[in-house]
Amino acid sequence: MSNTNNTQKFMRAKELAKYLGIGLSTVWLYAKQGKITPKKISGKITVFNVEDVEKALIGGAL
């Protein structure tokens, strides 16, 4: 049996903006442009997968 850790870290838009050092409106702009993908987890809560965002940064999408 494998001992890999499959936990994913998610952040809300405000947390992600602070983490990346960008404005909140920029986070939503990137989402609108398809550069990062938001995930709706309830009616009013949207999160972003940090690993996916970091891959977009490394890949030059942001």
mmCIF file of N, CA and C in Angstrom:
data_model
loop_
_atom_site.group_PDB
_atom_site.id
_atom_site.type_symbol
_atom_site.label_atom_id
_atom_site.label_comp_id
_atom_site.label_asym_id
_atom_site.label_seq_id
_atom_site.Cartn_x
_atom_site.Cartn_y
_atom_site.Cartn_z
ATOM 1 N N MET A 1 0.832 -1.181 0.000
ATOM 2 C CA MET A 1 0.000 0.000 0.000
ATOM 3 C C MET A 1 0.880 1.249 0.000
ATOM 4 N N SER A 2 0.515 2.198 -0.805
ATOM 5 C CA SER A 2 1.291 3.425 -0.943
ATOM 6 C C SER A 2 1.078 4.350 0.245
ATOM 7 N N ASN A 3 2.096 5.108 0.582
ATOM 8 C CA ASN A 3 2.037 6.021 1.722
ATOM 9 C C ASN A 3 2.040 7.475 1.248
ATOM 10 N N THR A 4 1.381 7.745 0.110
ATOM 11 C CA THR A 4 1.384 9.106 -0.420
ATOM 12 C C THR A 4 0.329 9.961 0.253
ATOM 13 N N ASN A 5 0.601 11.244 0.302
ATOM 14 C CA ASN A 5 -0.318 12.197 0.912
ATOM 15 C C ASN A 5 -1.084 12.895 -0.203
ATOM 16 N N ASN A 6 -2.379 12.614 -0.304
ATOM 17 C CA ASN A 6 -3.191 13.173 -1.380
ATOM 18 C C ASN A 6 -4.034 14.352 -0.928
ATOM 19 N N THR A 7 -3.631 15.023 0.128
ATOM 20 C CA THR A 7 -4.413 16.166 0.587
ATOM 21 C C THR A 7 -4.117 17.367 -0.300
ATOM 22 N N GLN A 8 -5.151 18.112 -0.583
ATOM 23 C CA GLN A 8 -5.011 19.311 -1.390
ATOM 24 C C GLN A 8 -5.284 20.513 -0.509
ATOM 25 N N LYS A 9 -4.559 21.590 -0.766
ATOM 26 C CA LYS A 9 -4.763 22.812 -0.005
ATOM 27 C C LYS A 9 -5.552 23.796 -0.857
ATOM 28 N N PHE A 10 -6.598 24.329 -0.262
ATOM 29 C CA PHE A 10 -7.436 25.304 -0.938
ATOM 30 C C PHE A 10 -7.410 26.613 -0.169
ATOM 31 N N MET A 11 -7.557 27.717 -0.898
ATOM 32 C CA MET A 11 -7.630 29.043 -0.285
ATOM 33 C C MET A 11 -8.796 29.798 -0.894
ATOM 34 N N ARG A 12 -9.406 30.633 -0.079
ATOM 35 C CA ARG A 12 -10.419 31.546 -0.595
ATOM 36 C C ARG A 12 -9.700 32.677 -1.318
ATOM 37 N N ALA A 13 -10.436 33.440 -2.091
ATOM 38 C CA ALA A 13 -9.837 34.470 -2.949
ATOM 39 C C ALA A 13 -9.016 35.481 -2.152
ATOM 40 N N LYS A 14 -9.530 35.924 -1.022
ATOM 41 C CA LYS A 14 -8.815 36.919 -0.216
ATOM 42 C C LYS A 14 -7.494 36.356 0.308
ATOM 43 N N GLU A 15 -7.513 35.099 0.755
ATOM 44 C CA GLU A 15 -6.286 34.456 1.240
ATOM 45 C C GLU A 15 -5.285 34.289 0.101
ATOM 46 N N LEU A 16 -5.790 33.901 -1.062
ATOM 47 C CA LEU A 16 -4.925 33.692 -2.219
ATOM 48 C C LEU A 16 -4.274 34.999 -2.662
ATOM 49 N N ALA A 17 -5.040 36.077 -2.647
ATOM 50 C CA ALA A 17 -4.496 37.385 -3.011
ATOM 51 C C ALA A 17 -3.341 37.758 -2.090
ATOM 52 N N LYS A 18 -3.528 37.556 -0.801
ATOM 53 C CA LYS A 18 -2.476 37.869 0.167
ATOM 54 C C LYS A 18 -1.266 36.962 -0.050
ATOM 55 N N TYR A 19 -1.504 35.686 -0.278
ATOM 56 C CA TYR A 19 -0.446 34.697 -0.500
ATOM 57 C C TYR A 19 0.401 35.059 -1.722
ATOM 58 N N LEU A 20 -0.269 35.528 -2.780
ATOM 59 C CA LEU A 20 0.433 35.863 -4.020
ATOM 60 C C LEU A 20 0.938 37.300 -4.064
ATOM 61 N N GLY A 21 0.477 38.125 -3.132
ATOM 62 C CA GLY A 21 0.884 39.525 -3.124
ATOM 63 C C GLY A 21 0.229 40.334 -4.233
ATOM 64 N N ILE A 22 -1.014 39.981 -4.552
ATOM 65 C CA ILE A 22 -1.759 40.694 -5.589
ATOM 66 C C ILE A 22 -3.090 41.164 -5.006
ATOM 67 N N GLY A 23 -3.803 41.977 -5.744
ATOM 68 C CA GLY A 23 -5.095 42.459 -5.288
ATOM 69 C C GLY A 23 -6.186 41.410 -5.461
ATOM 70 N N LEU A 24 -7.219 41.538 -4.671
ATOM 71 C CA LEU A 24 -8.355 40.626 -4.743
ATOM 72 C C LEU A 24 -9.004 40.673 -6.125
ATOM 73 N N SER A 25 -9.118 41.863 -6.683
ATOM 74 C CA SER A 25 -9.726 41.978 -8.015
ATOM 75 C C SER A 25 -8.888 41.265 -9.072
ATOM 76 N N THR A 26 -7.574 41.198 -8.871
ATOM 77 C CA THR A 26 -6.699 40.494 -9.808
ATOM 78 C C THR A 26 -6.950 38.991 -9.757
ATOM 79 N N VAL A 27 -7.195 38.465 -8.563
ATOM 80 C CA VAL A 27 -7.527 37.039 -8.435
ATOM 81 C C VAL A 27 -8.761 36.730 -9.274
ATOM 82 N N TRP A 28 -9.801 37.560 -9.128
ATOM 83 C CA TRP A 28 -11.038 37.322 -9.874
ATOM 84 C C TRP A 28 -10.846 37.558 -11.368
ATOM 85 N N LEU A 29 -9.975 38.479 -11.738
ATOM 86 C CA LEU A 29 -9.668 38.700 -13.150
ATOM 87 C C LEU A 29 -9.013 37.454 -13.745
ATOM 88 N N TYR A 30 -8.026 36.900 -13.045
ATOM 89 C CA TYR A 30 -7.366 35.672 -13.507
ATOM 90 C C TYR A 30 -8.367 34.536 -13.652
ATOM 91 N N ALA A 31 -9.310 34.438 -12.711
ATOM 92 C CA ALA A 31 -10.337 33.395 -12.790
ATOM 93 C C ALA A 31 -11.223 33.620 -14.018
ATOM 94 N N LYS A 32 -11.624 34.863 -14.246
ATOM 95 C CA LYS A 32 -12.478 35.195 -15.391
ATOM 96 C C LYS A 32 -11.767 34.901 -16.705
ATOM 97 N N GLN A 33 -10.454 35.144 -16.736
ATOM 98 C CA GLN A 33 -9.660 34.902 -17.939
ATOM 99 C C GLN A 33 -9.321 33.424 -18.129
ATOM 100 N N GLY A 34 -9.647 32.587 -17.139
ATOM 101 C CA GLY A 34 -9.370 31.159 -17.235
ATOM 102 C C GLY A 34 -7.950 30.779 -16.858
ATOM 103 N N LYS A 35 -7.207 31.717 -16.291
ATOM 104 C CA LYS A 35 -5.827 31.438 -15.893
ATOM 105 C C LYS A 35 -5.764 30.581 -14.635
ATOM 106 N N ILE A 36 -6.738 30.747 -13.745
ATOM 107 C CA ILE A 36 -6.876 29.907 -12.557
ATOM 108 C C ILE A 36 -8.339 29.479 -12.474
ATOM 109 N N THR A 37 -8.566 28.334 -11.849
ATOM 110 C CA THR A 37 -9.914 27.779 -11.818
ATOM 111 C C THR A 37 -10.494 27.809 -10.416
ATOM 112 N N PRO A 38 -11.579 28.536 -10.227
ATOM 113 C CA PRO A 38 -12.236 28.538 -8.922
ATOM 114 C C PRO A 38 -13.081 27.281 -8.752
ATOM 115 N N LYS A 39 -13.269 26.884 -7.508
ATOM 116 C CA LYS A 39 -14.117 25.736 -7.197
ATOM 117 C C LYS A 39 -15.160 26.190 -6.193
ATOM 118 N N LYS A 40 -16.413 26.107 -6.568
ATOM 119 C CA LYS A 40 -17.520 26.514 -5.702
ATOM 120 C C LYS A 40 -17.829 25.352 -4.766
ATOM 121 N N ILE A 41 -17.684 25.570 -3.450
ATOM 122 C CA ILE A 41 -17.944 24.489 -2.506
ATOM 123 C C ILE A 41 -19.274 24.653 -1.786
ATOM 124 N N SER A 42 -19.878 25.818 -1.896
ATOM 125 C CA SER A 42 -21.237 26.044 -1.398
ATOM 126 C C SER A 42 -21.768 27.295 -2.084
ATOM 127 N N GLY A 43 -22.967 27.688 -1.730
ATOM 128 C CA GLY A 43 -23.592 28.827 -2.384
ATOM 129 C C GLY A 43 -22.767 30.096 -2.378
ATOM 130 N N LYS A 44 -22.083 30.367 -1.285
ATOM 131 C CA LYS A 44 -21.335 31.623 -1.161
ATOM 132 C C LYS A 44 -19.834 31.434 -0.991
ATOM 133 N N ILE A 45 -19.362 30.209 -1.052
ATOM 134 C CA ILE A 45 -17.942 29.958 -0.801
ATOM 135 C C ILE A 45 -17.273 29.383 -2.043
ATOM 136 N N THR A 46 -16.263 30.103 -2.513
ATOM 137 C CA THR A 46 -15.466 29.683 -3.659
ATOM 138 C C THR A 46 -14.014 29.608 -3.213
ATOM 139 N N VAL A 47 -13.328 28.544 -3.616
ATOM 140 C CA VAL A 47 -11.930 28.352 -3.240
ATOM 141 C C VAL A 47 -11.098 28.073 -4.491
ATOM 142 N N PHE A 48 -9.792 28.158 -4.305
ATOM 143 C CA PHE A 48 -8.846 27.877 -5.374
ATOM 144 C C PHE A 48 -7.851 26.841 -4.876
ATOM 145 N N ASN A 49 -7.496 25.892 -5.735
ATOM 146 C CA ASN A 49 -6.499 24.883 -5.402
ATOM 147 C C ASN A 49 -5.119 25.539 -5.507
ATOM 148 N N VAL A 50 -4.416 25.601 -4.396
ATOM 149 C CA VAL A 50 -3.124 26.300 -4.342
ATOM 150 C C VAL A 50 -2.110 25.655 -5.284
ATOM 151 N N GLU A 51 -2.105 24.341 -5.356
ATOM 152 C CA GLU A 51 -1.155 23.649 -6.233
ATOM 153 C C GLU A 51 -1.393 24.029 -7.700
ATOM 154 N N ASP A 52 -2.651 24.102 -8.103
ATOM 155 C CA ASP A 52 -2.968 24.491 -9.480
ATOM 156 C C ASP A 52 -2.544 25.932 -9.765
ATOM 157 N N VAL A 53 -2.750 26.814 -8.795
ATOM 158 C CA VAL A 53 -2.353 28.218 -8.958
ATOM 159 C C VAL A 53 -0.836 28.320 -9.079
ATOM 160 N N GLU A 54 -0.119 27.572 -8.250
ATOM 161 C CA GLU A 54 1.347 27.599 -8.312
ATOM 162 C C GLU A 54 1.847 27.062 -9.650
ATOM 163 N N LYS A 55 1.188 26.033 -10.180
ATOM 164 C CA LYS A 55 1.564 25.507 -11.500
ATOM 165 C C LYS A 55 1.348 26.564 -12.580
ATOM 166 N N ALA A 56 0.265 27.327 -12.466
ATOM 167 C CA ALA A 56 0.002 28.402 -13.425
ATOM 168 C C ALA A 56 1.085 29.469 -13.336
ATOM 169 N N LEU A 57 1.535 29.764 -12.124
ATOM 170 C CA LEU A 57 2.615 30.739 -11.939
ATOM 171 C C LEU A 57 3.900 30.252 -12.587
ATOM 172 N N ILE A 58 4.245 29.004 -12.327
ATOM 173 C CA ILE A 58 5.480 28.430 -12.863
ATOM 174 C C ILE A 58 5.408 28.327 -14.388
ATOM 175 N N GLY A 59 4.221 27.983 -14.887
ATOM 176 C CA GLY A 59 4.035 27.840 -16.331
ATOM 177 C C GLY A 59 3.950 29.157 -17.075
ATOM 178 N N GLY A 60 3.921 30.263 -16.343
ATOM 179 C CA GLY A 60 3.900 31.573 -16.967
ATOM 180 C C GLY A 60 2.522 32.085 -17.336
ATOM 181 N N ALA A 61 1.474 31.405 -16.868
ATOM 182 C CA ALA A 61 0.117 31.851 -17.194
ATOM 183 C C ALA A 61 -0.268 33.105 -16.421
ATOM 184 N N LEU A 62 0.361 33.323 -15.283
ATOM 185 C CA LEU A 62 0.034 34.502 -14.467
ATOM 186 C C LEU A 62 1.142 35.520 -14.566
#
